[in-house]
Amino acid sequence: MNSVGIVTSRDKVVIDSDKKELEQRIRIFLDKKMPDELVRQTFNLKDKSNWKLKTAREKIRKDGSWQDSITQILYRPFDVQWIFYHDEVIERSRKEVMRHMMVGENIALITSRLTKGETFKHAQVTCNIVEVICMSPKTSNNGFIFPLYLYPDPDKKDLFSQTKRPMKRKPNITTDLFTALSKAYKKEPTPEEIFYYIYAVLYSTTYRTKYAEFLKMDFPRIPFTKDKSVFAKMAAFGKRLVDLHLLKSKGLDPPVAKFQGKGDDRVEKLRYNEKEKRVYINQGQYFEGIAKEVWGYQIGGYQVCDKWLKDRKKRKLSLDDIKHYCKIVTALQKTIEIQETIDDIYPKVEKETIEL
């Protein structure tokens, strides 16, 4: 697979969990009645050598289709937000890579090149573009994205005018790998099967432990088994993980967690009670059914259940927020269970591998 770029937002002004609120914020940013200095103070923006507020506002106003630049982005694990993905307010947008996630149906692997100061737990899946530190708050452990499919370059320079046009795509997998796997299995696996297999390997704790030192220094290297049945089993569990992590699995219903108590649904002071298996968001309300290992579960450098709620501190949770969090808890619990099964299979992966 070929590697990837990353999205870096210039300021939080361009990201929001609510699309309408983000659009309203951009309208304020563009309002001609608002002086530059007032906009600067409102959004805490500063001019830089390569970016000027006045110039950015003028250029976006001239863009009659600026609203088309509002799209979804994987901000943190299980946290899809809305972003104003416009070159005038985004630094290092990496559109040469991110466009593959926007012009057609796709999924992508996110991992890190380095894991300085962190144990390797750096594997996510996405069907959206990705924010630079979605994998870890440590800049040395930035996330890199590997789209499963590559789409041809649009004819026009305007990326967003092309997002609804169907385009032919090709797998982002080397021909040599297809050839080697086809020879070993007497049948060519699909790109999706290869993706799922890779994802399963990256979620093997045995693999992570065995190659811990190597994973601190370079991108993960994937051993491919010669055994067709082992490949198929790993790919099947990888698919289950992908569906869970995209929150598309039927196994998320019913959820293992419930929201209980009385209050205004506002996230105030977080507190986890191991004995009760509850995480309190305020004095009277809590999510229950959260086992210790689920509460502490990490993806990359983030403790997922804690991070998601912390990013909503001082805010009221909507019904959709509550349902989403219960799904996250369920997905993590089932992930832990699947990882145990993958570890039972993994020794067979390395019993006899394909030379690539």
CSV table of C-alpha atoms in Angstrom, one decimal:
chain,number,residue,atom,x,y,z
A,1,MET,CA,0.0,0.0,0.0
A,2,ASN,CA,1.1,3.5,-0.7
A,3,SER,CA,1.2,6.0,2.2
A,4,VAL,CA,-0.5,9.1,3.0
A,5,GLY,CA,-0.8,12.7,3.9
A,6,ILE,CA,-2.4,14.3,6.9
A,7,VAL,CA,-4.8,17.2,7.5
A,8,THR,CA,-3.8,20.0,9.8
A,9,SER,CA,-6.4,22.6,10.6
A,10,ARG,CA,-5.3,26.2,11.1
A,11,ASP,CA,-7.6,26.8,14.0
A,12,LYS,CA,-10.5,25.2,15.8
A,13,VAL,CA,-12.7,27.7,14.0
A,14,VAL,CA,-12.9,25.3,11.1
A,15,ILE,CA,-14.0,22.2,13.1
A,16,ASP,CA,-17.3,21.5,14.9
A,17,SER,CA,-19.4,18.5,15.8
A,18,ASP,CA,-22.5,20.3,14.4
A,19,LYS,CA,-22.6,21.1,10.7
A,20,LYS,CA,-25.1,24.0,11.1
A,21,GLU,CA,-23.0,25.6,13.8
A,22,LEU,CA,-19.9,25.3,11.7
A,23,GLU,CA,-21.6,26.9,8.7
A,24,GLN,CA,-22.9,29.7,10.9
A,25,ARG,CA,-19.3,30.3,12.2
A,26,ILE,CA,-18.0,30.5,8.6
A,27,ARG,CA,-20.7,33.0,7.7
A,28,ILE,CA,-19.6,35.2,10.6
A,29,PHE,CA,-16.0,34.8,9.4
A,30,LEU,CA,-17.0,36.0,5.9
A,31,ASP,CA,-19.4,38.7,7.0
A,32,LYS,CA,-18.3,42.0,5.3
A,33,LYS,CA,-19.9,44.0,8.1
A,34,MET,CA,-17.4,42.3,10.5
A,35,PRO,CA,-14.0,44.2,10.5
A,36,ASP,CA,-10.9,42.1,10.3
A,37,GLU,CA,-9.8,43.0,13.8
A,38,LEU,CA,-13.1,41.9,15.3
A,39,VAL,CA,-13.0,38.6,13.4
A,40,ARG,CA,-9.4,38.2,14.6
A,41,GLN,CA,-10.4,38.7,18.2
A,42,THR,CA,-13.6,36.5,17.9
A,43,PHE,CA,-11.8,33.5,16.6
A,44,ASN,CA,-8.3,34.2,18.2
A,45,LEU,CA,-6.6,34.2,14.8
A,46,LYS,CA,-3.1,35.5,14.0
A,47,ASP,CA,-1.5,36.5,10.8
A,48,LYS,CA,1.5,34.5,9.8
A,49,SER,CA,4.2,34.8,7.1
A,50,ASN,CA,2.3,32.4,4.8
A,51,TRP,CA,-1.3,33.4,5.9
A,52,LYS,CA,-3.2,36.7,6.2
A,53,LEU,CA,-6.7,36.9,7.6
A,54,LYS,CA,-7.7,39.7,5.3
A,55,THR,CA,-6.6,37.8,2.2
A,56,ALA,CA,-8.2,34.6,3.3
A,57,ARG,CA,-11.6,36.3,3.9
A,58,GLU,CA,-11.5,38.0,0.5
A,59,LYS,CA,-10.7,34.8,-1.4
A,60,ILE,CA,-13.3,32.7,0.3
A,61,ARG,CA,-16.0,35.4,-0.3
A,62,LYS,CA,-15.2,35.1,-4.1
A,63,ASP,CA,-15.8,31.3,-3.9
A,64,GLY,CA,-19.4,30.9,-4.7
A,65,SER,CA,-19.4,27.3,-3.7
A,66,TRP,CA,-17.6,27.6,-0.4
A,67,GLN,CA,-20.3,25.6,1.4
A,68,ASP,CA,-19.3,22.5,-0.6
A,69,SER,CA,-16.1,22.6,1.3
A,70,ILE,CA,-17.8,21.5,4.5
A,71,THR,CA,-17.2,17.8,4.9
A,72,GLN,CA,-16.7,15.2,7.6
A,73,ILE,CA,-13.4,14.4,9.2
A,74,LEU,CA,-12.2,11.7,11.7
A,75,TYR,CA,-11.0,14.0,14.4
A,76,ARG,CA,-10.2,11.5,17.2
A,77,PRO,CA,-11.0,7.8,17.6
A,78,PHE,CA,-14.7,7.2,17.1
A,79,ASP,CA,-15.1,11.0,16.8
A,80,VAL,CA,-16.3,12.2,13.4
A,81,GLN,CA,-16.6,16.0,13.2
A,82,TRP,CA,-17.4,18.5,10.5
A,83,ILE,CA,-14.6,20.6,8.9
A,84,PHE,CA,-14.5,23.6,6.6
A,85,TYR,CA,-11.9,21.9,4.3
A,86,HIS,CA,-10.9,25.0,2.3
A,87,ASP,CA,-7.3,25.8,1.3
A,88,GLU,CA,-7.6,29.3,2.6
A,89,VAL,CA,-8.1,28.2,6.2
A,90,ILE,CA,-6.5,24.7,6.2
A,91,GLU,CA,-2.7,24.3,6.6
A,92,ARG,CA,-1.3,21.2,4.9
A,93,SER,CA,-4.6,19.8,3.6
A,94,ARG,CA,-2.9,16.9,1.8
A,95,LYS,CA,-5.6,16.9,-0.8
A,96,GLU,CA,-3.4,14.8,-3.1
A,97,VAL,CA,-4.1,11.9,-0.8
A,98,MET,CA,-7.3,13.0,1.0
A,99,ARG,CA,-9.2,13.3,-2.3
A,100,HIS,CA,-9.2,9.5,-2.5
A,101,MET,CA,-11.5,9.5,0.5
A,102,MET,CA,-13.9,12.1,-1.0
A,103,VAL,CA,-14.4,11.4,-4.7
A,104,GLY,CA,-15.9,7.9,-4.2
A,105,GLU,CA,-16.6,5.1,-1.8
A,106,ASN,CA,-13.5,4.1,0.1
A,107,ILE,CA,-12.0,3.0,3.4
A,108,ALA,CA,-8.5,3.6,4.7
A,109,LEU,CA,-6.0,2.3,7.3
A,110,ILE,CA,-4.6,4.8,9.7
A,111,THR,CA,-1.3,4.0,11.5
A,112,SER,CA,1.9,5.7,12.6
A,113,ARG,CA,5.4,5.6,11.3
A,114,LEU,CA,6.8,6.1,14.8
A,115,THR,CA,5.5,5.3,18.3
A,116,LYS,CA,7.9,7.3,20.5
A,117,GLY,CA,6.9,7.1,24.1
A,118,GLU,CA,3.8,5.0,23.4
A,119,THR,CA,3.1,1.2,23.1
A,120,PHE,CA,1.9,0.3,19.6
A,121,LYS,CA,-1.9,0.5,19.5
A,122,HIS,CA,-1.8,2.7,16.5
A,123,ALA,CA,-4.3,1.3,14.0
A,124,GLN,CA,-7.7,2.8,13.0
A,125,VAL,CA,-10.0,2.6,10.0
A,126,THR,CA,-11.8,5.5,8.4
A,127,CYS,CA,-14.1,6.3,5.5
A,128,ASN,CA,-13.5,10.0,6.0
A,129,ILE,CA,-10.5,12.4,5.7
A,130,VAL,CA,-8.4,12.5,8.8
A,131,GLU,CA,-7.1,15.1,11.2
A,132,VAL,CA,-3.3,15.2,11.9
A,133,ILE,CA,-3.4,14.0,15.5
A,134,CYS,CA,-6.3,11.6,15.3
A,135,MET,CA,-3.9,8.9,16.3
A,136,SER,CA,-1.9,10.6,19.1
A,137,PRO,CA,-1.4,13.9,20.8
A,138,LYS,CA,2.4,13.4,20.3
A,139,THR,CA,3.3,15.1,17.0
A,140,SER,CA,6.1,12.5,16.5
A,141,ASN,CA,3.3,9.8,16.4
A,142,ASN,CA,1.2,11.6,13.8
A,143,GLY,CA,-1.3,9.5,11.9
A,144,PHE,CA,-0.7,8.4,8.3
A,145,ILE,CA,-3.6,7.2,6.1
A,146,PHE,CA,-3.5,4.4,3.5
A,147,PRO,CA,-6.6,4.5,1.3
A,148,LEU,CA,-7.7,1.1,0.0
A,149,TYR,CA,-8.6,2.5,-3.4
A,150,LEU,CA,-7.0,5.2,-5.5
A,151,TYR,CA,-9.1,7.4,-7.8
A,152,PRO,CA,-7.8,9.2,-10.9
A,153,ASP,CA,-7.1,12.9,-10.7
A,154,PRO,CA,-10.1,15.1,-11.3
A,155,ASP,CA,-10.1,17.1,-14.6
A,156,LYS,CA,-10.8,20.3,-12.7
A,157,LYS,CA,-8.8,21.9,-9.9
A,158,ASP,CA,-11.9,22.2,-7.8
A,159,LEU,CA,-11.9,19.0,-5.8
A,160,PHE,CA,-15.4,19.5,-4.4
A,161,SER,CA,-17.0,19.9,-7.9
A,162,GLN,CA,-15.9,16.3,-8.5
A,163,THR,CA,-17.2,14.6,-5.4
A,164,LYS,CA,-20.5,13.4,-6.9
A,165,ARG,CA,-19.1,12.2,-10.2
A,166,PRO,CA,-18.5,8.4,-10.5
A,167,MET,CA,-14.9,7.6,-11.2
A,168,LYS,CA,-13.0,4.4,-11.9
A,169,ARG,CA,-10.7,3.3,-9.1
A,170,LYS,CA,-7.8,0.9,-8.6
A,171,PRO,CA,-6.6,-1.0,-5.5
A,172,ASN,CA,-3.8,0.7,-3.6
A,173,ILE,CA,-2.0,-2.6,-3.3
A,174,THR,CA,1.1,-3.7,-5.2
A,175,THR,CA,0.7,-6.2,-8.1
A,176,ASP,CA,3.5,-8.3,-6.5
A,177,LEU,CA,1.3,-8.9,-3.4
A,178,PHE,CA,-1.7,-9.9,-5.5
A,179,THR,CA,0.6,-12.3,-7.5
A,180,ALA,CA,2.1,-13.9,-4.4
A,181,LEU,CA,-1.2,-14.4,-2.6
A,182,SER,CA,-2.9,-15.8,-5.7
A,183,LYS,CA,0.0,-18.3,-6.1
A,184,ALA,CA,-0.3,-19.4,-2.5
A,185,TYR,CA,-4.1,-19.6,-2.3
A,186,LYS,CA,-4.8,-20.7,-5.9
A,187,LYS,CA,-7.2,-17.8,-6.1
A,188,GLU,CA,-6.8,-14.0,-6.0
A,189,PRO,CA,-8.1,-12.4,-2.8
A,190,THR,CA,-10.1,-9.2,-3.1
A,191,PRO,CA,-8.6,-5.9,-2.0
A,192,GLU,CA,-11.1,-5.8,0.9
A,193,GLU,CA,-9.9,-9.3,2.1
A,194,ILE,CA,-6.3,-8.1,2.1
A,195,PHE,CA,-7.3,-5.0,4.0
A,196,TYR,CA,-9.2,-6.9,6.6
A,197,TYR,CA,-6.4,-9.4,7.0
A,198,ILE,CA,-3.9,-6.5,7.6
A,199,TYR,CA,-6.3,-4.9,10.1
A,200,ALA,CA,-6.6,-8.2,12.1
A,201,VAL,CA,-2.8,-8.6,12.2
A,202,LEU,CA,-2.4,-5.1,13.6
A,203,TYR,CA,-4.9,-5.9,16.3
A,204,SER,CA,-3.1,-9.0,17.4
A,205,THR,CA,-1.5,-8.3,20.9
A,206,THR,CA,0.9,-11.1,20.1
A,207,TYR,CA,2.1,-9.3,17.0
A,208,ARG,CA,2.3,-5.9,18.8
A,209,THR,CA,4.3,-7.4,21.7
A,210,LYS,CA,6.7,-9.5,19.5
A,211,TYR,CA,7.5,-6.5,17.2
A,212,ALA,CA,7.3,-3.8,19.9
A,213,GLU,CA,10.8,-2.5,19.3
A,214,PHE,CA,10.5,-2.4,15.5
A,215,LEU,CA,7.2,-0.7,15.7
A,216,LYS,CA,8.8,2.2,17.5
A,217,MET,CA,11.0,2.9,14.5
A,218,ASP,CA,9.0,2.3,11.3
A,219,PHE,CA,5.7,1.6,9.7
A,220,PRO,CA,4.2,-1.9,10.6
A,221,ARG,CA,5.3,-4.7,8.4
A,222,ILE,CA,2.7,-7.4,7.8
A,223,PRO,CA,3.5,-11.2,7.7
A,224,PHE,CA,1.3,-12.9,5.1
A,225,THR,CA,0.5,-16.6,5.8
A,226,LYS,CA,0.8,-19.3,3.2
A,227,ASP,CA,-2.2,-21.0,4.6
A,228,LYS,CA,-5.4,-20.0,2.8
A,229,SER,CA,-7.6,-21.0,5.6
A,230,VAL,CA,-5.6,-19.0,8.2
A,231,PHE,CA,-5.8,-16.0,5.8
A,232,ALA,CA,-9.5,-16.4,5.5
A,233,LYS,CA,-10.0,-16.6,9.3
A,234,MET,CA,-7.9,-13.5,10.0
A,235,ALA,CA,-9.7,-11.6,7.2
A,236,ALA,CA,-13.1,-12.5,8.7
A,237,PHE,CA,-12.1,-11.2,12.1
A,238,GLY,CA,-10.6,-8.2,10.5
A,239,LYS,CA,-13.8,-7.4,8.8
A,240,ARG,CA,-15.7,-7.7,12.1
A,241,LEU,CA,-13.2,-5.2,13.6
A,242,VAL,CA,-13.6,-2.8,10.7
A,243,ASP,CA,-17.4,-2.9,11.0
A,244,LEU,CA,-17.2,-2.3,14.7
A,245,HIS,CA,-14.8,0.6,14.4
A,246,LEU,CA,-16.9,2.2,11.7
A,247,LEU,CA,-19.9,1.7,14.0
A,248,LYS,CA,-21.6,-0.2,11.2
A,249,SER,CA,-21.8,-3.6,12.9
A,250,LYS,CA,-25.1,-5.3,13.7
A,251,GLY,CA,-23.3,-6.5,16.8
A,252,LEU,CA,-23.6,-3.0,18.3
A,253,ASP,CA,-27.3,-3.6,19.0
A,254,PRO,CA,-28.2,-3.9,21.8
A,255,PRO,CA,-25.4,-1.9,23.4
A,256,VAL,CA,-23.7,-3.1,26.6
A,257,ALA,CA,-23.8,0.4,28.1
A,258,LYS,CA,-26.7,2.4,29.4
A,259,PHE,CA,-27.1,6.1,30.4
A,260,GLN,CA,-28.7,6.5,33.8
A,261,GLY,CA,-29.5,9.0,36.5
A,262,LYS,CA,-31.1,12.5,36.7
A,263,GLY,CA,-29.6,15.8,35.6
A,264,ASP,CA,-29.2,18.1,32.6
A,265,ASP,CA,-27.0,15.8,30.6
A,266,ARG,CA,-24.1,18.2,30.8
A,267,VAL,CA,-20.5,16.8,31.0
A,268,GLU,CA,-18.9,18.3,34.0
A,269,LYS,CA,-16.5,16.3,36.1
A,270,LEU,CA,-15.6,12.8,34.9
A,271,ARG,CA,-15.2,10.0,37.4
A,272,TYR,CA,-14.9,6.3,36.8
A,273,ASN,CA,-16.1,3.8,39.4
A,274,GLU,CA,-14.5,0.4,38.8
A,275,LYS,CA,-16.7,-1.5,41.3
A,276,GLU,CA,-20.0,-0.1,39.8
A,277,LYS,CA,-18.6,-0.2,36.2
A,278,ARG,CA,-19.8,3.4,35.8
A,279,VAL,CA,-18.4,6.6,34.4
A,280,TYR,CA,-20.1,9.6,35.9
A,281,ILE,CA,-20.3,12.8,33.7
A,282,ASN,CA,-21.7,14.9,36.6
A,283,GLN,CA,-23.0,14.4,40.1
A,284,GLY,CA,-26.1,12.5,39.2
A,285,GLN,CA,-25.7,11.0,35.7
A,286,TYR,CA,-23.5,8.2,34.4
A,287,PHE,CA,-23.0,5.5,31.8
A,288,GLU,CA,-23.1,2.0,33.3
A,289,GLY,CA,-21.9,-1.3,32.0
A,290,ILE,CA,-18.3,-0.2,31.3
A,291,ALA,CA,-15.8,-2.7,32.4
A,292,LYS,CA,-12.3,-1.6,33.6
A,293,GLU,CA,-10.6,-2.9,30.5
A,294,VAL,CA,-13.0,-1.0,28.3
A,295,TRP,CA,-12.7,2.2,30.2
A,296,GLY,CA,-8.9,2.0,29.9
A,297,TYR,CA,-8.8,0.8,26.3
A,298,GLN,CA,-6.5,2.9,24.1
A,299,ILE,CA,-6.3,3.5,20.4
A,300,GLY,CA,-3.0,5.2,19.6
A,301,GLY,CA,-2.2,7.7,22.4
A,302,TYR,CA,-5.9,8.1,23.5
A,303,GLN,CA,-7.9,6.4,26.2
A,304,VAL,CA,-11.0,6.3,24.0
A,305,CYS,CA,-13.9,6.4,26.5
A,306,ASP,CA,-12.3,9.1,28.5
A,307,LYS,CA,-11.1,11.3,25.6
A,308,TRP,CA,-14.5,11.3,23.8
A,309,LEU,CA,-16.2,12.7,26.9
A,310,LYS,CA,-13.4,15.1,27.8
A,311,ASP,CA,-13.8,16.7,24.4
A,312,ARG,CA,-17.4,17.4,25.3
A,313,LYS,CA,-16.8,18.9,28.7
A,314,LYS,CA,-19.2,21.8,29.6
A,315,ARG,CA,-21.6,20.7,26.9
A,316,LYS,CA,-24.9,18.9,27.1
A,317,LEU,CA,-25.0,15.5,25.5
A,318,SER,CA,-27.7,15.1,22.9
A,319,LEU,CA,-29.7,11.8,22.5
A,320,ASP,CA,-27.5,11.0,19.5
A,321,ASP,CA,-24.4,11.7,21.6
A,322,ILE,CA,-25.6,9.3,24.3
A,323,LYS,CA,-26.4,6.6,21.7
A,324,HIS,CA,-23.0,7.1,20.0
A,325,TYR,CA,-21.1,6.7,23.3
A,326,CYS,CA,-22.9,3.5,24.1
A,327,LYS,CA,-21.9,2.2,20.7
A,328,ILE,CA,-18.3,3.1,21.3
A,329,VAL,CA,-18.3,1.2,24.6
A,330,THR,CA,-19.9,-1.8,22.9
A,331,ALA,CA,-17.4,-1.7,20.0
A,332,LEU,CA,-14.5,-1.6,22.4
A,333,GLN,CA,-15.8,-4.5,24.5
A,334,LYS,CA,-16.3,-6.7,21.4
A,335,THR,CA,-12.9,-5.6,20.1
A,336,ILE,CA,-11.2,-6.9,23.2
A,337,GLU,CA,-13.0,-10.2,22.7
A,338,ILE,CA,-12.1,-10.5,19.1
A,339,GLN,CA,-8.4,-9.7,19.9
A,340,GLU,CA,-8.3,-12.7,22.2
A,341,THR,CA,-9.5,-14.9,19.3
A,342,ILE,CA,-7.1,-13.4,16.9
A,343,ASP,CA,-4.2,-14.1,19.3
A,344,ASP,CA,-5.2,-17.8,19.3
A,345,ILE,CA,-4.9,-17.8,15.5
A,346,TYR,CA,-1.9,-15.6,15.1
A,347,PRO,CA,0.9,-18.2,15.8
A,348,LYS,CA,-0.4,-20.0,12.7
A,349,VAL,CA,0.2,-16.9,10.6
A,350,GLU,CA,3.9,-17.0,11.2
A,351,LYS,CA,4.2,-20.7,11.0
A,352,GLU,CA,4.9,-20.4,7.3
A,353,THR,CA,4.9,-17.0,5.6
A,354,ILE,CA,5.1,-15.7,2.0
A,355,GLU,CA,8.3,-14.2,0.9
A,356,LEU,CA,7.6,-10.8,-0.7
